[in-house]
XYZ file of C-alpha atoms in Angstrom:
346
model
C 163.156 154.389 81.521
C 164.601 152.013 78.935
C 163.613 148.429 79.764
C 165.914 145.588 78.729
C 163.719 142.670 77.629
C 164.972 139.069 77.477
C 162.951 136.207 76.001
C 163.897 132.946 77.701
C 162.767 129.421 76.803
C 162.019 127.619 80.063
C 163.029 124.314 78.428
C 166.317 125.673 77.091
C 167.447 128.453 79.424
C 169.950 130.920 77.993
C 172.056 131.475 81.118
C 174.173 134.217 79.521
C 171.034 136.220 78.750
C 169.791 135.747 82.310
C 173.146 136.953 83.639
C 172.446 140.358 82.041
C 169.238 140.601 84.054
C 171.015 139.360 87.186
C 173.543 142.196 86.779
C 170.686 144.695 86.839
C 169.571 143.233 90.168
C 173.127 143.473 91.526
C 173.152 147.151 90.509
C 170.071 147.818 92.635
C 167.626 147.889 89.723
C 164.253 146.212 89.155
C 163.664 143.102 87.028
C 160.398 141.301 86.240
C 160.564 137.503 85.948
C 158.184 134.528 85.716
C 157.455 132.196 88.612
C 155.186 129.148 88.803
C 152.454 131.359 90.338
C 152.511 134.810 88.676
C 155.171 137.142 87.256
C 157.163 138.910 89.983
C 158.726 142.387 90.083
C 162.069 141.837 91.769
C 164.858 143.800 93.415
C 167.567 143.095 95.974
C 165.624 142.403 99.187
C 168.499 143.662 101.363
C 168.913 146.995 99.549
C 166.428 149.551 100.876
C 166.810 151.858 97.879
C 166.323 148.992 95.420
C 163.163 147.877 97.234
C 161.764 151.421 97.097
C 161.935 151.152 93.298
C 159.495 148.209 93.473
C 156.935 150.332 95.296
C 157.477 153.179 92.817
C 157.070 150.935 89.757
C 153.859 149.407 91.114
C 152.428 152.497 92.780
C 152.179 150.186 95.813
C 151.582 151.382 99.408
C 154.830 150.974 101.370
C 153.118 149.287 104.339
C 152.305 146.269 102.171
C 155.026 143.629 102.863
C 156.995 141.933 100.096
C 157.893 138.265 99.660
C 161.604 137.453 99.608
C 162.484 134.824 96.984
C 165.504 132.628 97.642
C 167.471 129.994 95.747
C 168.799 127.872 98.609
C 167.031 126.820 101.793
C 170.035 127.754 103.944
C 169.362 131.405 103.070
C 166.378 131.263 105.433
C 168.801 131.245 108.367
C 170.370 134.482 107.123
C 167.001 136.217 106.962
C 164.959 134.780 109.821
C 165.181 133.624 113.440
C 163.076 131.334 115.648
C 162.731 128.757 112.865
C 160.344 126.169 114.304
C 160.046 122.446 113.614
C 156.816 123.162 111.730
C 158.656 125.615 109.488
C 161.226 122.907 108.751
C 158.399 120.481 107.868
C 156.827 122.970 105.441
C 160.191 123.588 103.758
C 160.796 119.824 103.545
C 157.418 119.019 102.026
C 156.573 122.001 99.826
C 159.789 123.755 98.753
C 160.613 124.625 96.094
C 157.001 125.488 95.341
C 154.098 127.916 95.676
C 154.107 128.506 99.434
C 155.459 131.471 101.411
C 156.312 131.150 105.099
C 156.288 134.033 107.567
C 158.963 134.012 110.264
C 160.449 136.537 112.678
C 163.023 138.528 110.739
C 166.642 139.281 111.449
C 167.915 142.868 111.355
C 169.496 142.269 107.938
C 166.017 142.540 106.375
C 165.105 146.232 105.909
C 161.755 147.497 107.170
C 161.073 148.610 103.610
C 161.015 144.945 102.565
C 158.920 143.770 105.515
C 156.373 146.586 105.300
C 157.477 147.801 108.721
C 156.758 144.453 110.373
C 159.054 142.391 112.614
C 158.460 139.404 110.340
C 159.669 138.387 106.902
C 157.833 136.448 104.177
C 160.086 133.942 102.368
C 159.569 131.512 99.530
C 161.648 129.299 97.290
C 160.055 129.245 93.807
C 160.146 126.117 91.665
C 160.099 127.866 88.267
C 163.354 127.107 86.439
C 163.836 130.652 85.122
C 163.148 132.242 88.507
C 165.568 129.870 90.224
C 168.345 130.484 87.711
C 167.907 134.264 87.895
C 168.073 134.244 91.697
C 171.103 131.941 91.569
C 172.949 134.170 89.089
C 172.210 137.291 91.111
C 173.452 135.714 94.347
C 170.818 137.757 96.188
C 167.532 137.232 97.981
C 164.978 138.892 95.712
C 161.991 140.809 97.064
C 159.191 140.436 94.529
C 155.471 141.207 94.614
C 153.338 140.533 91.535
C 154.517 142.517 88.519
C 151.507 144.745 87.929
C 150.262 148.210 88.755
C 149.026 147.984 92.356
C 145.392 146.889 92.549
C 145.295 145.420 89.025
C 144.977 141.692 88.242
C 148.271 139.872 88.719
C 150.123 139.028 85.466
C 150.292 135.387 84.412
C 151.512 135.834 80.822
C 154.478 137.621 79.305
C 152.311 140.004 77.292
C 150.610 141.147 80.522
C 153.851 142.513 81.963
C 155.136 143.881 78.670
C 151.929 145.869 78.095
C 151.723 147.204 81.640
C 155.301 147.543 82.887
C 157.585 148.251 79.893
C 159.310 151.537 80.707
C 158.588 151.293 84.443
C 161.344 148.759 85.292
C 164.953 148.140 84.240
C 164.507 144.586 82.990
C 161.822 142.089 81.974
C 162.350 138.357 81.523
C 159.634 136.907 79.290
C 159.306 133.198 80.016
C 155.868 132.110 78.814
C 152.798 131.465 80.954
C 152.721 130.809 84.694
C 151.404 127.395 85.733
C 149.233 128.070 88.786
C 147.951 131.566 88.006
C 147.291 132.386 91.681
C 149.911 133.794 94.024
C 151.510 131.533 96.601
C 149.844 130.362 99.784
C 151.097 132.511 102.690
C 151.493 130.658 105.999
C 152.272 132.470 109.251
C 154.532 130.259 111.381
C 155.309 132.777 114.128
C 152.490 131.618 116.427
C 151.722 128.369 118.219
C 149.309 127.228 115.480
C 150.130 127.864 111.787
C 147.739 130.316 110.149
C 146.986 130.839 106.463
C 147.088 134.566 105.686
C 146.561 134.103 101.952
C 145.164 130.902 100.421
C 146.796 129.469 97.315
C 147.277 126.245 95.393
C 148.820 124.548 98.440
C 145.607 124.230 100.411
C 144.606 124.085 104.062
C 143.950 120.369 103.554
C 147.466 119.847 102.120
C 149.012 121.600 105.109
C 146.921 119.805 107.725
C 148.161 116.463 106.416
C 151.691 117.310 107.593
C 151.159 119.917 110.334
C 147.946 118.955 112.082
C 145.816 121.951 113.015
C 146.030 124.914 110.627
C 143.973 128.073 111.109
C 142.706 130.485 108.439
C 142.891 134.213 109.156
C 139.277 135.284 109.802
C 139.771 138.563 107.922
C 140.119 136.770 104.572
C 136.390 136.794 103.888
C 135.681 140.372 104.852
C 136.928 143.818 103.922
C 139.398 145.219 106.459
C 141.267 147.977 104.636
C 142.299 149.729 107.842
C 143.949 146.685 109.353
C 147.729 146.366 109.331
C 148.613 143.910 106.562
C 150.493 140.885 107.880
C 151.054 139.457 104.409
C 150.980 140.578 100.773
C 147.490 141.012 99.358
C 145.656 141.230 102.698
C 145.046 144.955 102.570
C 143.425 147.198 99.951
C 141.379 146.194 96.915
C 143.346 143.848 94.693
C 143.173 142.082 91.353
C 140.643 144.548 89.908
C 140.039 145.206 86.215
C 138.713 148.579 85.083
C 135.182 147.140 85.054
C 133.131 146.713 88.232
C 133.062 143.068 89.376
C 130.181 141.319 91.163
C 130.021 137.751 92.442
C 126.633 136.047 92.154
C 126.050 133.162 94.564
C 123.220 130.668 95.028
C 121.970 127.544 93.274
C 123.162 127.092 89.687
C 119.720 127.757 88.224
C 119.093 130.855 90.354
C 122.530 132.281 89.538
C 122.043 131.772 85.798
C 118.582 133.368 85.832
C 119.732 136.321 87.947
C 122.803 137.084 85.846
C 120.833 136.961 82.585
C 118.082 139.151 84.081
C 120.652 141.776 85.136
C 122.418 141.621 81.759
C 119.134 142.312 79.907
C 118.424 145.284 82.181
C 121.975 146.563 81.677
C 121.675 146.205 77.916
C 118.504 148.341 77.898
C 120.470 151.027 79.729
C 123.484 150.879 77.393
C 125.691 149.027 79.899
C 127.971 146.316 78.481
C 128.144 143.213 80.705
C 130.621 140.362 80.944
C 130.232 136.929 82.553
C 132.889 134.624 84.011
C 131.733 131.038 84.486
C 132.756 127.391 84.315
C 132.956 125.851 80.852
C 129.771 123.768 81.145
C 127.663 126.895 81.743
C 129.176 129.007 78.984
C 126.273 128.699 76.519
C 123.650 129.616 79.130
C 124.628 133.254 79.548
C 124.080 136.381 77.496
C 126.604 139.236 77.192
C 130.395 138.838 76.808
C 130.936 135.339 78.224
C 134.383 133.917 78.977
C 134.936 130.440 80.382
C 137.277 130.096 83.362
C 137.749 126.376 82.658
C 136.387 123.021 83.776
C 138.165 122.344 87.077
C 139.016 124.529 90.053
C 142.685 124.265 89.073
C 141.859 125.613 85.603
C 139.721 128.385 87.098
C 142.606 129.438 89.340
C 145.066 129.359 86.461
C 142.820 131.419 84.169
C 141.220 133.890 86.585
C 143.583 136.862 86.269
C 143.922 136.434 82.508
C 140.129 136.487 82.090
C 139.815 139.615 84.264
C 142.312 141.326 81.987
C 140.499 140.058 78.889
C 137.283 141.683 80.137
C 139.016 145.062 79.997
C 140.123 144.383 76.433
C 136.487 143.723 75.536
C 135.539 147.069 77.106
C 132.842 145.693 79.380
C 131.419 147.969 82.070
C 130.427 145.319 84.623
C 131.577 141.728 85.143
C 129.460 139.074 86.853
C 131.160 135.929 88.118
C 129.792 132.663 89.362
C 130.825 131.798 92.929
C 132.896 128.722 93.830
C 132.956 126.213 96.676
C 135.169 127.329 99.563
C 137.155 124.093 99.690
C 140.624 123.274 98.391
C 141.784 125.682 95.689
C 138.256 127.141 95.695
C 139.186 129.043 98.855
C 142.035 130.799 97.021
C 139.827 131.522 94.003
C 137.098 133.090 96.149
C 139.679 135.102 98.087
C 140.935 136.687 94.847
C 137.427 137.121 93.431
C 136.152 138.828 96.584
C 139.066 141.277 96.538
C 138.594 141.862 92.824
C 134.913 142.623 93.425
C 135.596 144.763 96.487
C 133.487 142.172 98.361
C 130.357 142.926 96.281
C 128.243 139.742 96.337
C 124.716 139.289 94.987
C 123.053 136.410 96.848
C 120.095 134.749 95.119
């Protein structure tokens, strides 16, 4: 497949160039575009055949629901029913932005888009290029992350070009994504809102405006046989070619354990990589890559560093663990899935 690639400056958007990509979407084809979270692989959410092309390009299981990206809030009423007061509050406070809401769907949304569920996941991105592309297409755009299923999500233009050129009809290259972690997914179909996927809009952020907010108990354990209620809940995700392990405990114990394992690996011809916060970078042996200083930086850099480990041809990656508060909850969710829930406790 010949992929049409457009380079767009987010600070000086070439609308005519984006219109070419929007035409591809209108024709039922697939287009990759940047959002504030990660790059998305989009197609017309209301066209069953177009949506099937997303699954084909990703090699994604068809029971994994897709997020529908919209330009205007009024589009929610075309796609969903039973829109509660709490849903209105979330849209008021956090849209456009990195949060997806789950509502009961109308019949206009194909089962292919919803992963066979009676609900639909909707978000209004804040990224200028994403918004302009959706506007020019005049369509709601179904878009999971723009990577081969199971791989780390793409946060830079070169990620999608390397992995997806030739697999999709169009790619919009628009620089780096700001947050680096996919959107928070909030189920608003029940009495109490429930986070199905943590993201940069945290439980604490939501509780400030909604009161009680639950977290799906399956987020911290492997449940591959469970029906996925939201993108990223089922199957191993975000994995590089290397095996990933999380090492948790006190800072000193974690450092000693990782270095001990790396020495043993080295004696056996196994190349090891380490992901850690900046202040600990000089402590470790092996291929060491800093994830940043703050939790926000760690979240932004995580997928890029996982991909970099593959480029360095490491066999095993060891990552420090992070506090399960704020954005740390989203980071640990992605790390646990990347590691297939393999944790070394010291």
